[in-house]
GROMACS .gro file of C-alpha atoms in nm:
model
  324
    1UNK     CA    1   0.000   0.000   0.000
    2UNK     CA    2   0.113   0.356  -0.054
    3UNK     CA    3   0.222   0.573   0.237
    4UNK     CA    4   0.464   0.892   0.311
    5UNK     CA    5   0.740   0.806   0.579
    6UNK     CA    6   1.004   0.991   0.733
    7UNK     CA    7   1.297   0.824   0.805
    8UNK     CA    8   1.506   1.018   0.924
    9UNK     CA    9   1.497   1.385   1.138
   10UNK     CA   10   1.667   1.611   0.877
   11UNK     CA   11   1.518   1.457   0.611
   12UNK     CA   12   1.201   1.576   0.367
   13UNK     CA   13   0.916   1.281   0.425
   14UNK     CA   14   0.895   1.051   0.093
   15UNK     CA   15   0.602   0.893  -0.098
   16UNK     CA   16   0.633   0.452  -0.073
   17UNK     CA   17   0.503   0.137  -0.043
   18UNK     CA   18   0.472  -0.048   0.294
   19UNK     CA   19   0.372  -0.359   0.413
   20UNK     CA   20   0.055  -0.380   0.684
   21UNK     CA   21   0.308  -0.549   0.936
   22UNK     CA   22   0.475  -0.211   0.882
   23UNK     CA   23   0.184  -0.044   1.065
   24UNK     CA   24   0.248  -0.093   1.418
   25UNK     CA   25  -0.014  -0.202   1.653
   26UNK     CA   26  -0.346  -0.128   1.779
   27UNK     CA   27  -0.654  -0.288   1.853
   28UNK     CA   28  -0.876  -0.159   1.520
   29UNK     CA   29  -0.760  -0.165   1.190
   30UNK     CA   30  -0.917   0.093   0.973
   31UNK     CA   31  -0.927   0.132   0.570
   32UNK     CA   32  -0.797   0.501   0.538
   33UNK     CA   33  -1.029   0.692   0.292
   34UNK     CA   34  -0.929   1.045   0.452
   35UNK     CA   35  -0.678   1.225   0.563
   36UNK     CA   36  -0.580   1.627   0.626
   37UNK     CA   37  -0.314   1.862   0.601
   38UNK     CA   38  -0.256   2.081   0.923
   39UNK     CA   39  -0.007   2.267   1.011
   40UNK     CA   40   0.206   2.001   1.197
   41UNK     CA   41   0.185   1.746   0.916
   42UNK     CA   42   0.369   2.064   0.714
   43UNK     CA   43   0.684   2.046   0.986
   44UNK     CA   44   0.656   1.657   0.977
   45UNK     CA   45   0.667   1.618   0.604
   46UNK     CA   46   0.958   1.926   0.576
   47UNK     CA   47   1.160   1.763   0.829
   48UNK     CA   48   1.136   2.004   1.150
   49UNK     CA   49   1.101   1.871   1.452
   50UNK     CA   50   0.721   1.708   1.473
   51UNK     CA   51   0.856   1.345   1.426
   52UNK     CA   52   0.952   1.205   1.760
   53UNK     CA   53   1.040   0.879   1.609
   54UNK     CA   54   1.158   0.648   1.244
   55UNK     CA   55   1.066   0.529   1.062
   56UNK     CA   56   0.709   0.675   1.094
   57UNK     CA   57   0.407   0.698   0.846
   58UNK     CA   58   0.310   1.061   0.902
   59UNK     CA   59  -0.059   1.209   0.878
   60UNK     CA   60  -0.220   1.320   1.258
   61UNK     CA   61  -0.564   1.248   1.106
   62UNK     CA   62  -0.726   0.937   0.993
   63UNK     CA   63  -1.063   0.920   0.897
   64UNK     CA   64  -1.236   0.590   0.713
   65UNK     CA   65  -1.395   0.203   0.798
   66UNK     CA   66  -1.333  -0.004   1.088
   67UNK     CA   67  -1.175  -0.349   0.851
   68UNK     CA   68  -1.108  -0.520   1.161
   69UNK     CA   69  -1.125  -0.500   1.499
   70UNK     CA   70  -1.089  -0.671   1.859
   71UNK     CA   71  -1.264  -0.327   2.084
   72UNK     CA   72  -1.588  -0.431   2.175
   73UNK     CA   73  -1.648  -0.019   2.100
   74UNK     CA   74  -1.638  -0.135   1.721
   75UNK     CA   75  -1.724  -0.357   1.435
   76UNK     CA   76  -1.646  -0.395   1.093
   77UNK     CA   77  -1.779  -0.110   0.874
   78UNK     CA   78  -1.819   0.186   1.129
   79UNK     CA   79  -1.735   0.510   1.000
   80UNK     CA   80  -1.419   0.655   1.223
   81UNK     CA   81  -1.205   0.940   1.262
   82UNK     CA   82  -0.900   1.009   1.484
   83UNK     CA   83  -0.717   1.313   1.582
   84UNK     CA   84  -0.421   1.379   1.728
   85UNK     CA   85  -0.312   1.102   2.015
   86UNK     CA   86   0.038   1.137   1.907
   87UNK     CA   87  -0.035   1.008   1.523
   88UNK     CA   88   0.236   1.152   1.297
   89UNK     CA   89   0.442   1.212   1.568
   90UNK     CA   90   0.519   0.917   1.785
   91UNK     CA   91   0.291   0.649   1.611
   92UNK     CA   92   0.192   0.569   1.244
   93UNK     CA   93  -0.073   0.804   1.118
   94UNK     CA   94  -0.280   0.847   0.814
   95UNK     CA   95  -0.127   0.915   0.530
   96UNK     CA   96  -0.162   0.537   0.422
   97UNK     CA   97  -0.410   0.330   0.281
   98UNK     CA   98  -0.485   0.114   0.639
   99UNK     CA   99  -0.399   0.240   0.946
  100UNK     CA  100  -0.385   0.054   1.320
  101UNK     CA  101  -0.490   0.259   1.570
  102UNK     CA  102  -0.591   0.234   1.974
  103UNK     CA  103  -0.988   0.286   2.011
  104UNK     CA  104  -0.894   0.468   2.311
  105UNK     CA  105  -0.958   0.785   2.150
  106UNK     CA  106  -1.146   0.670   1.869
  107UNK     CA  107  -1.443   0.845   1.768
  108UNK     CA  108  -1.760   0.752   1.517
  109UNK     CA  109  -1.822   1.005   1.252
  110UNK     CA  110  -2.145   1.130   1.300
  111UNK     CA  111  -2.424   1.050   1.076
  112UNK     CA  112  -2.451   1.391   0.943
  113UNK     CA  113  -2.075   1.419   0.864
  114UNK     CA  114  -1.988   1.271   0.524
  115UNK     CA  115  -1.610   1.107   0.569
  116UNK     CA  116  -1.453   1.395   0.351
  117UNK     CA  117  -1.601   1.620   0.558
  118UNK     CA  118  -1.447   1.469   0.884
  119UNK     CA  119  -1.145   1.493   0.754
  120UNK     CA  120  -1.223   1.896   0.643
  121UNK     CA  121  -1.273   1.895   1.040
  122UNK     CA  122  -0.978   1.714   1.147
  123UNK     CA  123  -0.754   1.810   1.435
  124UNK     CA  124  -0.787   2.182   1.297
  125UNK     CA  125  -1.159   2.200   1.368
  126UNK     CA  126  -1.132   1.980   1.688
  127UNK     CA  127  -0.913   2.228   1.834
  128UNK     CA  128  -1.119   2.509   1.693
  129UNK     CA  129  -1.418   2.351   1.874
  130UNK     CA  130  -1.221   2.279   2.195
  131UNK     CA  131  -1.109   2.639   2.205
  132UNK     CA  132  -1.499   2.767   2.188
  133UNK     CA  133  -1.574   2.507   2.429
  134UNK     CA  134  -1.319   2.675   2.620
  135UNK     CA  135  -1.395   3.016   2.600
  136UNK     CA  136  -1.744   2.911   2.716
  137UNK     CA  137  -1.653   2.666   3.020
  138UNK     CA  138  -1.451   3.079   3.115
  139UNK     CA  139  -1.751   3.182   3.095
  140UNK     CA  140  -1.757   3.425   2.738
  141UNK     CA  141  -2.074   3.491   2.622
  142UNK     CA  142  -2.192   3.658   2.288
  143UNK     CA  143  -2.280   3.955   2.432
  144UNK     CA  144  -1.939   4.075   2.650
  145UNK     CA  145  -1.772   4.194   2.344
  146UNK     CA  146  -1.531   4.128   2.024
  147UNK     CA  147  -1.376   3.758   2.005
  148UNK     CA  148  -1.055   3.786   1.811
  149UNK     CA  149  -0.936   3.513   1.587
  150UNK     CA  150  -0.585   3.503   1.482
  151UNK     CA  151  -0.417   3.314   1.168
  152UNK     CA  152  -0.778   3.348   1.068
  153UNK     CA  153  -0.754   3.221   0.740
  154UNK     CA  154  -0.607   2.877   0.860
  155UNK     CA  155  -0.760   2.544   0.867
  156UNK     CA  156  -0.833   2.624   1.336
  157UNK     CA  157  -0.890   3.020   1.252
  158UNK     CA  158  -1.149   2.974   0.978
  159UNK     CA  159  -1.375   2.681   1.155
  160UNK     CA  160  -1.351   2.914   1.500
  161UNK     CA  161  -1.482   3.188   1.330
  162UNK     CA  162  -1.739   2.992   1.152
  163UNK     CA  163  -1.866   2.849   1.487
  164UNK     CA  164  -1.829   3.140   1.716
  165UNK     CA  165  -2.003   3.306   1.462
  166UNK     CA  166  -2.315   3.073   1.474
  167UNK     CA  167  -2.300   3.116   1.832
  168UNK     CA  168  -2.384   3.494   1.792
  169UNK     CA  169  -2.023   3.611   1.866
  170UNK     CA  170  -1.857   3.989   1.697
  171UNK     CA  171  -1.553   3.809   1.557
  172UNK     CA  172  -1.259   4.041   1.466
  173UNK     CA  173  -1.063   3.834   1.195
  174UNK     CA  174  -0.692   3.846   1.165
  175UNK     CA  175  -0.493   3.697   0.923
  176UNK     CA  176  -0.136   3.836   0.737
  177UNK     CA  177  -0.349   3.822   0.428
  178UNK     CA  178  -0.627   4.023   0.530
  179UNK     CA  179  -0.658   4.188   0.180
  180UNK     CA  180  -0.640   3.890  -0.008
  181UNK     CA  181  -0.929   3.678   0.211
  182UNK     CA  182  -1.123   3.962   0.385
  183UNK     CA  183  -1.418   3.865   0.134
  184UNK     CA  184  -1.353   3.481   0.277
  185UNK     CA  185  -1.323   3.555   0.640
  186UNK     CA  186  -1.652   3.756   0.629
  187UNK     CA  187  -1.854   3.542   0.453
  188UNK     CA  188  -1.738   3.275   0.742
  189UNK     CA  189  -1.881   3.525   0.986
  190UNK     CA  190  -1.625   3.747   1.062
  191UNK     CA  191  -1.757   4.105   1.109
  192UNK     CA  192  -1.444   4.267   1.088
  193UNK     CA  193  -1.060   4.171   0.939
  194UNK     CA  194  -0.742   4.318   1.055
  195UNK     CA  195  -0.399   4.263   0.914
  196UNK     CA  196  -0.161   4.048   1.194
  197UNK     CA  197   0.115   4.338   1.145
  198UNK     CA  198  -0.087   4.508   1.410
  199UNK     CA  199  -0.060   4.224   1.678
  200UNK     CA  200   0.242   4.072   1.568
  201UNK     CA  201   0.539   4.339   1.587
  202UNK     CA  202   0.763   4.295   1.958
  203UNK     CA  203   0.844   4.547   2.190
  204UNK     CA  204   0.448   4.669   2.296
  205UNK     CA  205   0.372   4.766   2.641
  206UNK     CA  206   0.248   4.463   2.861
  207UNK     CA  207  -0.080   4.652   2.906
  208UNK     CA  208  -0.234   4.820   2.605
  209UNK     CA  209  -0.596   5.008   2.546
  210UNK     CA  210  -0.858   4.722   2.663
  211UNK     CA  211  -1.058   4.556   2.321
  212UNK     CA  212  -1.069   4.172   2.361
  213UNK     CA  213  -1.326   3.981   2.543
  214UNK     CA  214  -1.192   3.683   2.453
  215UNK     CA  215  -0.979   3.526   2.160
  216UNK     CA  216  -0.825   3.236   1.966
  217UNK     CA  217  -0.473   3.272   1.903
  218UNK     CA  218  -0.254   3.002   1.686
  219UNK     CA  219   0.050   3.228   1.628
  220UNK     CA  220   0.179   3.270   1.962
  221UNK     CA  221   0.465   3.484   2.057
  222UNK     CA  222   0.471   3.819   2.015
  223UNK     CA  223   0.142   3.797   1.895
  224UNK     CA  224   0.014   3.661   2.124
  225UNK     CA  225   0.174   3.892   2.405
  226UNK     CA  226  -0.034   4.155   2.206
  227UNK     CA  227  -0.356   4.004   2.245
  228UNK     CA  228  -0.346   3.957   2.624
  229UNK     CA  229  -0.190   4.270   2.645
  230UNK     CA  230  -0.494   4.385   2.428
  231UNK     CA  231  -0.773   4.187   2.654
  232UNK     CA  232  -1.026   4.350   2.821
  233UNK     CA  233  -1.094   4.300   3.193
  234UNK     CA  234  -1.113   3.973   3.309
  235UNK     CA  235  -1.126   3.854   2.878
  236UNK     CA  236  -1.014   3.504   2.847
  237UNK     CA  237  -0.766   3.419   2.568
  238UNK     CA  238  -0.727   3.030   2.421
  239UNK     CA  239  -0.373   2.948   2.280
  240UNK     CA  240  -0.334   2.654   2.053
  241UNK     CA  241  -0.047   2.788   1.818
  242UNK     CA  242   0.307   2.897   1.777
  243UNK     CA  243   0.344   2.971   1.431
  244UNK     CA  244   0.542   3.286   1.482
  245UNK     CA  245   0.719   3.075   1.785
  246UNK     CA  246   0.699   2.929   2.067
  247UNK     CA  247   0.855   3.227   2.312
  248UNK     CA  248   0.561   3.451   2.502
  249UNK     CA  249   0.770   3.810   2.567
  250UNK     CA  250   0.509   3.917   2.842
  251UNK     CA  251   0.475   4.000   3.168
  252UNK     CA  252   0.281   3.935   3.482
  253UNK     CA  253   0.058   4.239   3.479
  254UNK     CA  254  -0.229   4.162   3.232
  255UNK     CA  255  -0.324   3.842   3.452
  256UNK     CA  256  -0.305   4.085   3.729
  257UNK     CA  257  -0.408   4.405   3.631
  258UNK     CA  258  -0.701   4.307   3.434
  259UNK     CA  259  -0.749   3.971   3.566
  260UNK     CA  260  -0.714   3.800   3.248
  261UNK     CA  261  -0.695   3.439   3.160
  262UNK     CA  262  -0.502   3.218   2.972
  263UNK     CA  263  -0.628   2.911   2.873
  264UNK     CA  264  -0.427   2.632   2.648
  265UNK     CA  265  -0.577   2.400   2.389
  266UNK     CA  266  -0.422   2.075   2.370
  267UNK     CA  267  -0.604   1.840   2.091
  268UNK     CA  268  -0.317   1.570   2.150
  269UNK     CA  269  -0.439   1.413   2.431
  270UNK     CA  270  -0.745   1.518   2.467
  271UNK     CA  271  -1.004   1.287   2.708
  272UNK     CA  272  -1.260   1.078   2.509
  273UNK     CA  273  -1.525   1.231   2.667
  274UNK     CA  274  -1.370   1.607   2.562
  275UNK     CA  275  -1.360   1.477   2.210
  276UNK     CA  276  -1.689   1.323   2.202
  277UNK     CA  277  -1.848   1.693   2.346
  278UNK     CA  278  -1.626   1.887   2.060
  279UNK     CA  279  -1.726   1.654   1.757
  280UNK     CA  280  -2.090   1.716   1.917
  281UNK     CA  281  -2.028   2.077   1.888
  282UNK     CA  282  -1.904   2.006   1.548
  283UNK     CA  283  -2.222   1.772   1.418
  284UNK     CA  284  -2.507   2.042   1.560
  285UNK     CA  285  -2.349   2.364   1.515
  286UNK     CA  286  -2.096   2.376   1.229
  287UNK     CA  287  -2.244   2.483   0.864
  288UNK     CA  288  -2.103   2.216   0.673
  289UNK     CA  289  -2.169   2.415   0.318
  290UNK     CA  290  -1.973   2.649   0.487
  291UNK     CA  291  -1.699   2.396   0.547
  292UNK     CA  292  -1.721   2.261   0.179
  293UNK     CA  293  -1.657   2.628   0.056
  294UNK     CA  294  -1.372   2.633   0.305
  295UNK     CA  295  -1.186   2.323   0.180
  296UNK     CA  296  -0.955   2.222  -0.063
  297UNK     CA  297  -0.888   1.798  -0.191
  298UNK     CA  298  -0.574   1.650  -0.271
  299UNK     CA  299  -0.426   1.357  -0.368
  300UNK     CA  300  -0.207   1.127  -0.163
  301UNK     CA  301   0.080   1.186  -0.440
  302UNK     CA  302   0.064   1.552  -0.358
  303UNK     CA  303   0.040   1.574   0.008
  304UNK     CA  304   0.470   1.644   0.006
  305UNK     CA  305   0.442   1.950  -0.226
  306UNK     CA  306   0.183   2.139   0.002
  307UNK     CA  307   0.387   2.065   0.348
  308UNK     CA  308   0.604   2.382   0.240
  309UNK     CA  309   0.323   2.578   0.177
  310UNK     CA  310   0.081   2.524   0.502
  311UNK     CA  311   0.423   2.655   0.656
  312UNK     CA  312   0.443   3.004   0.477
  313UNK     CA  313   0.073   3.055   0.485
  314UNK     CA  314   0.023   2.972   0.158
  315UNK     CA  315  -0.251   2.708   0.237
  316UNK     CA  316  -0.678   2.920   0.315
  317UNK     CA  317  -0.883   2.692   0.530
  318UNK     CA  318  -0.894   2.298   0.517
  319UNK     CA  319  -0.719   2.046   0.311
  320UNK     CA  320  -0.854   1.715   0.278
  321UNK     CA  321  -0.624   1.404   0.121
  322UNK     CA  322  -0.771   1.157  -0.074
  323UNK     CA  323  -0.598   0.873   0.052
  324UNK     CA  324  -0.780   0.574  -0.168
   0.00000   0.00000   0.00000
């Protein structure tokens, strides 16, 4: 069967064949129909730093049929999908054509959900949907003000916006290509779209004029120093991202001053039972024509050519592989 392996730390991941001995173990064996492209697959398949061990099958979502298995959880034929729990990172993940997995974390694809469109989700939207579950457990509610979304235009921006927007939310969009996809982030539900080179440049003062009741942030940083810096009293920020790095030049005084919070997102190792309540969230609330206008399908053989790209920010909302 086809698969892309790294095999080695400083080396770009490669398109091969593979045995199914090569696929590890795990107590379900599933035929792979879907897979995604996220961020992290872009560092695993360019070589920096994701893969924590080789040779290793990358992918960190798998979405198809159960073809075997011995969890009493599931049979033969159940539609599955899988985010996270170290796939593409420390075990074999889903850029192959069968996949062994643990049914610890594995979750049905609800009947609403076509498989393609679980893997639009994928661990982008099932950390955007943990972060709004988030921002509500904090207690944010429609009404307190703007929620601010940065690297909006990415696969976790764009489905955070979409549901916090269904939600009733004033989402302030902000993405480095804010000319290029205001149209797109307001027609997900943003009401307004600001360029990042506001948020993102270092050196601002720890406490800045109050605007944020809450936000999503995925760049991290300096940017993300802004945006507390920028919260309102008591706002609540969600970090799931550190694509401008993984630093945080802050200081103490927005969690004291203005009693702000900072909450993380982790979709790695998330509990079943948080991942069965965010693909619930996902199933009820998120606009799935929106997601299909959102989302982009590629083939298996072109999965290595887009890693580079999700990287630079070349890559608008969700891309699905086609993995049959």
């Amino acid at each position: 069967m086809r698969a892309i392996i790294s095999r080695n730390k400083n080396l770009p991941a490669e398109l091969t064949q593979v045995d199914e001995h090569d696929l590890g173990g795990g107590d379900v064996l599933i035929d792979v129909t879907h897979s995604s492209l996220n961020y992290k697959d872009g560092m695993a398949l360019t070589g920096r730093g994701i893969v924590r061990r080789w040779p290793l099958i990358l992918g960190i979502d798998v979405t198809g049929v159960v073809a075997e298995s011995s969890s009493p959880r599931f049979s033969p034929g159940d539609r599955v999908t899988l985010n996270g729990s170290g796939l593409g990172e420390l075990r074999n993940g889903g850029y192959a054509q069968r996949a062994r997995v643990s049914s610890e974390f594995l979750i049905y694809v609800p009947e609403a959900i076509s498989l393609s469109q679980a893997a639009a989700i994928g661990t982008a939207g099932f950390t955007a949907a943990i972060a709004v579950l988030a921002l509500e457990r904090e207690g944010v509610e429609p009404g307190d003000g703007e929620i601010l979304v940065t690297g909006a235009a990415g696969g976790v921006g764009s489905i955070a916006i979409s549901l916090l927007a269904r939600r009733g939310y004033a989402v302030v969009a902000s993405s480095g290509r804010a000319v290029d996809q205001g149209e797109f982030l307001r027609s997900l539900g943003a009401h307004d779209v600001i360029d990042r080179t506001d948020l993102a440049a270092p050196g601002g003062p720890p406490v800045q004029p109050e605007r944020w009741s809450g936000a999503i942030d995925s760049i991290g940083s300096h940017t993300l120093a802004n945006v507390l810096a920028q919260s309102r009293y008591e706002g609540v920020v969600v970090a799931n991202g550190m694509a401008q790095g993984i630093d945080l030049p802050t200081s103490v005084l927005p969690f004291i001053l203005r009693a702000v919070t900072l909450v993380g997102a982790n979709s790695v190792d998330a509990s079943l039972e948080l991942r069965r309540r965010a693909w619930t969230v996902l199933a009820d609330e998120l606009d799935l024509d929106v997601l299909d206008r959102l989302t982009t399908t590629i083939g298996l053989e072109e999965v290595i050519g887009h890693g580079g790209a999700i990287l630079h920010g070349a890559v608008r909302g969700r891309t699905v592989v086609n993995v049959v």
